[in-house]
GROMACS .gro file of C-alpha atoms in nm:
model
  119
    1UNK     CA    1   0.000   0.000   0.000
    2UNK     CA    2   0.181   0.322   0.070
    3UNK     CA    3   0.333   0.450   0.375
    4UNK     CA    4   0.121   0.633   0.632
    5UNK     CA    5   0.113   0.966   0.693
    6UNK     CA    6   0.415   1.089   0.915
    7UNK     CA    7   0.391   1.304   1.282
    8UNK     CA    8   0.193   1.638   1.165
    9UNK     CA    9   0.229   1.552   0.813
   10UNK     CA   10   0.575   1.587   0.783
   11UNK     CA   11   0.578   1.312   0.487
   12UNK     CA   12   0.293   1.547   0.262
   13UNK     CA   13   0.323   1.744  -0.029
   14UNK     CA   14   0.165   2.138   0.052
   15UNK     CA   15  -0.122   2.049  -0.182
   16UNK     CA   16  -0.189   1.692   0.000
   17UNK     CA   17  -0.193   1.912   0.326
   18UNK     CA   18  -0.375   2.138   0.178
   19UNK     CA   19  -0.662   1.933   0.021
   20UNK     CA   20  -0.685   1.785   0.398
   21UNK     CA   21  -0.716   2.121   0.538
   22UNK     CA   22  -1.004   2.192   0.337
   23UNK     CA   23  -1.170   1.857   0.384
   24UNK     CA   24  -1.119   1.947   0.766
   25UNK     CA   25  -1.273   2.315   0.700
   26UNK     CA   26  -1.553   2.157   0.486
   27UNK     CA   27  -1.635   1.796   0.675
   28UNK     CA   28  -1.850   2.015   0.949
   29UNK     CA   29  -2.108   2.193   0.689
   30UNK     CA   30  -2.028   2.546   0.807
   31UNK     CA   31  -2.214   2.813   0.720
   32UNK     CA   32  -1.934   3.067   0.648
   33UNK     CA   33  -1.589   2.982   0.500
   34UNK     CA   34  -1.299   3.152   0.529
   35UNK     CA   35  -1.013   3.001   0.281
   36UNK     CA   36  -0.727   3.222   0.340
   37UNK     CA   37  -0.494   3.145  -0.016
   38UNK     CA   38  -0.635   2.761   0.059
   39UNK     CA   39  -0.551   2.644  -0.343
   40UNK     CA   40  -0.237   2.792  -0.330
   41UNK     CA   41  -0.060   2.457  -0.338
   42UNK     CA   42  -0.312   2.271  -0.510
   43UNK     CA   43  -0.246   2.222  -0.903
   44UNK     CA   44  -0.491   2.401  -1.133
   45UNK     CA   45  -0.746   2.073  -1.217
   46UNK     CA   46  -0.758   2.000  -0.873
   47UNK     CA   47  -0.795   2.394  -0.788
   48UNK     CA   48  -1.125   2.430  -1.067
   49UNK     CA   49  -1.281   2.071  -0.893
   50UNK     CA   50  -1.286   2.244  -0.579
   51UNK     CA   51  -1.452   2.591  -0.664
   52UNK     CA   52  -1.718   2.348  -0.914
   53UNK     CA   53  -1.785   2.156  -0.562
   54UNK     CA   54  -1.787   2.463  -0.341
   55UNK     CA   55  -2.090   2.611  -0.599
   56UNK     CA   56  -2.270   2.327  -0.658
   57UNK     CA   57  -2.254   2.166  -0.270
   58UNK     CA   58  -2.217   2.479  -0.052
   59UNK     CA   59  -2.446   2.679  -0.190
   60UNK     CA   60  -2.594   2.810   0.154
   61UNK     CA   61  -2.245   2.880   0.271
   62UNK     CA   62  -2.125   3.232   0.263
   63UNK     CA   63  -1.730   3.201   0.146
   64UNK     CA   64  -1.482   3.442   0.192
   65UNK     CA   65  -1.190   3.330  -0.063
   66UNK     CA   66  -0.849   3.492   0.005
   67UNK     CA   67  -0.640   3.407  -0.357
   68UNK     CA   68  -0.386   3.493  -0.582
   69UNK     CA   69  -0.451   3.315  -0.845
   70UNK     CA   70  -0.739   3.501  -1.052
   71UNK     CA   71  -0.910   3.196  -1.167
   72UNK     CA   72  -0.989   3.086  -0.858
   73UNK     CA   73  -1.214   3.381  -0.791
   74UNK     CA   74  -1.379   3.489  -1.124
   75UNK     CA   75  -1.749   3.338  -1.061
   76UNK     CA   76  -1.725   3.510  -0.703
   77UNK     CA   77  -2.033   3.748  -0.655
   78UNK     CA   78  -1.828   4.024  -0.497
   79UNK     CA   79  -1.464   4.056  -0.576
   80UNK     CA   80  -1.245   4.297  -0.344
   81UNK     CA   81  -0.900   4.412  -0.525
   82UNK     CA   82  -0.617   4.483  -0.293
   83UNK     CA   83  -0.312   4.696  -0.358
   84UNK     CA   84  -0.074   4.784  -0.058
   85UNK     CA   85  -0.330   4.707   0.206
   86UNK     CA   86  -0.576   4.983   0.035
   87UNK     CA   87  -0.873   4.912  -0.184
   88UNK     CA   88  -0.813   4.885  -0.520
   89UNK     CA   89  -1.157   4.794  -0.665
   90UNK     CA   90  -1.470   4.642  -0.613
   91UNK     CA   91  -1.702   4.445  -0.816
   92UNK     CA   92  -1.760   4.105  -1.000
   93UNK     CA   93  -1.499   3.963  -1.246
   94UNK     CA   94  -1.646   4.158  -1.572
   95UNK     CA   95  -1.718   4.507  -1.377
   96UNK     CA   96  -1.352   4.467  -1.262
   97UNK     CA   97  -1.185   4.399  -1.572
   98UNK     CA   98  -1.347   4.734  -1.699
   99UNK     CA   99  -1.282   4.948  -1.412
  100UNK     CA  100  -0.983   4.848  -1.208
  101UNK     CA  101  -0.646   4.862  -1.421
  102UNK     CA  102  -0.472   4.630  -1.127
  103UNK     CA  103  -0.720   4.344  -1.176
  104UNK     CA  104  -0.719   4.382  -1.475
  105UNK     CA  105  -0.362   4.357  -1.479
  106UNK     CA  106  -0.294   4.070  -1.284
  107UNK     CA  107  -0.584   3.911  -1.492
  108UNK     CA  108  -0.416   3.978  -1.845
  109UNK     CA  109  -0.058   3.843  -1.670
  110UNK     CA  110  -0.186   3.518  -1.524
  111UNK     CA  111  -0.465   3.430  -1.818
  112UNK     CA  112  -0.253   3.567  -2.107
  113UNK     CA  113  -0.508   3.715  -2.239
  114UNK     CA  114  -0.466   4.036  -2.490
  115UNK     CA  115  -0.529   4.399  -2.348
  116UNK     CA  116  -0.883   4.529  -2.302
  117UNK     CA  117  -1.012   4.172  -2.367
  118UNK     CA  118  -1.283   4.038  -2.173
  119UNK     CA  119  -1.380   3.695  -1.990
   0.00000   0.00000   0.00000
């Protein structure tokens, strides 16, 4: 079989630890979430099969989703953009792209997509 899993995980990869974490977080049905970077370690498939079961099972949950990576927050109803510790912007995904030249920065750099082009 494998070996078992060593004295506070010591023997894990970040995104095993991680995908335990959230199992921990998500095993008790809360009814608000707070994932502070949570995918941050987890690979991109594995990253889009946990927002899919987040919005499809969790529905009633409120989430609070702290990420880097853009694509794990573009279907978020409210999106807030920090720079420096200051707001940046405010808004969903498409309402940010068109107002807030950081987001829609970071969005062009980590989606490659073209300037002033849309999601």
């Amino acid at each position: 079989m494998g070996a078992g899993v060593a004295v506070r995980g010591n023997n894990l990869s970040g995104g095993q630890k991680q995908r335990i974490m959230i199992a921990r977080a998500l095993a008790g049905k809360p009814r608000i979430l707070v994932l502070d970077d949570a995918s941050s370690a987890l690979d991109y498939r594995t990253d889009a099969k946990l927002r899919q079961e987040l919005h499809t099972h969790y529905q009633d949950t409120t989430s609070v989703i702290v990420a880097q990576r853009v694509s794990s927050i573009l279907n978020a109803g409210h999106i807030l953009v920090l720079e420096e510790g200051e707001c940046a912007g405010y808004g969903t995904h498409q309402e940010l792209l068109e107002s807030c030249r950081e987001y829609r920065l970071i969005y062009e750099q980590q989606m490659g997509a073209k300037e002033g082009a849309t999601a």
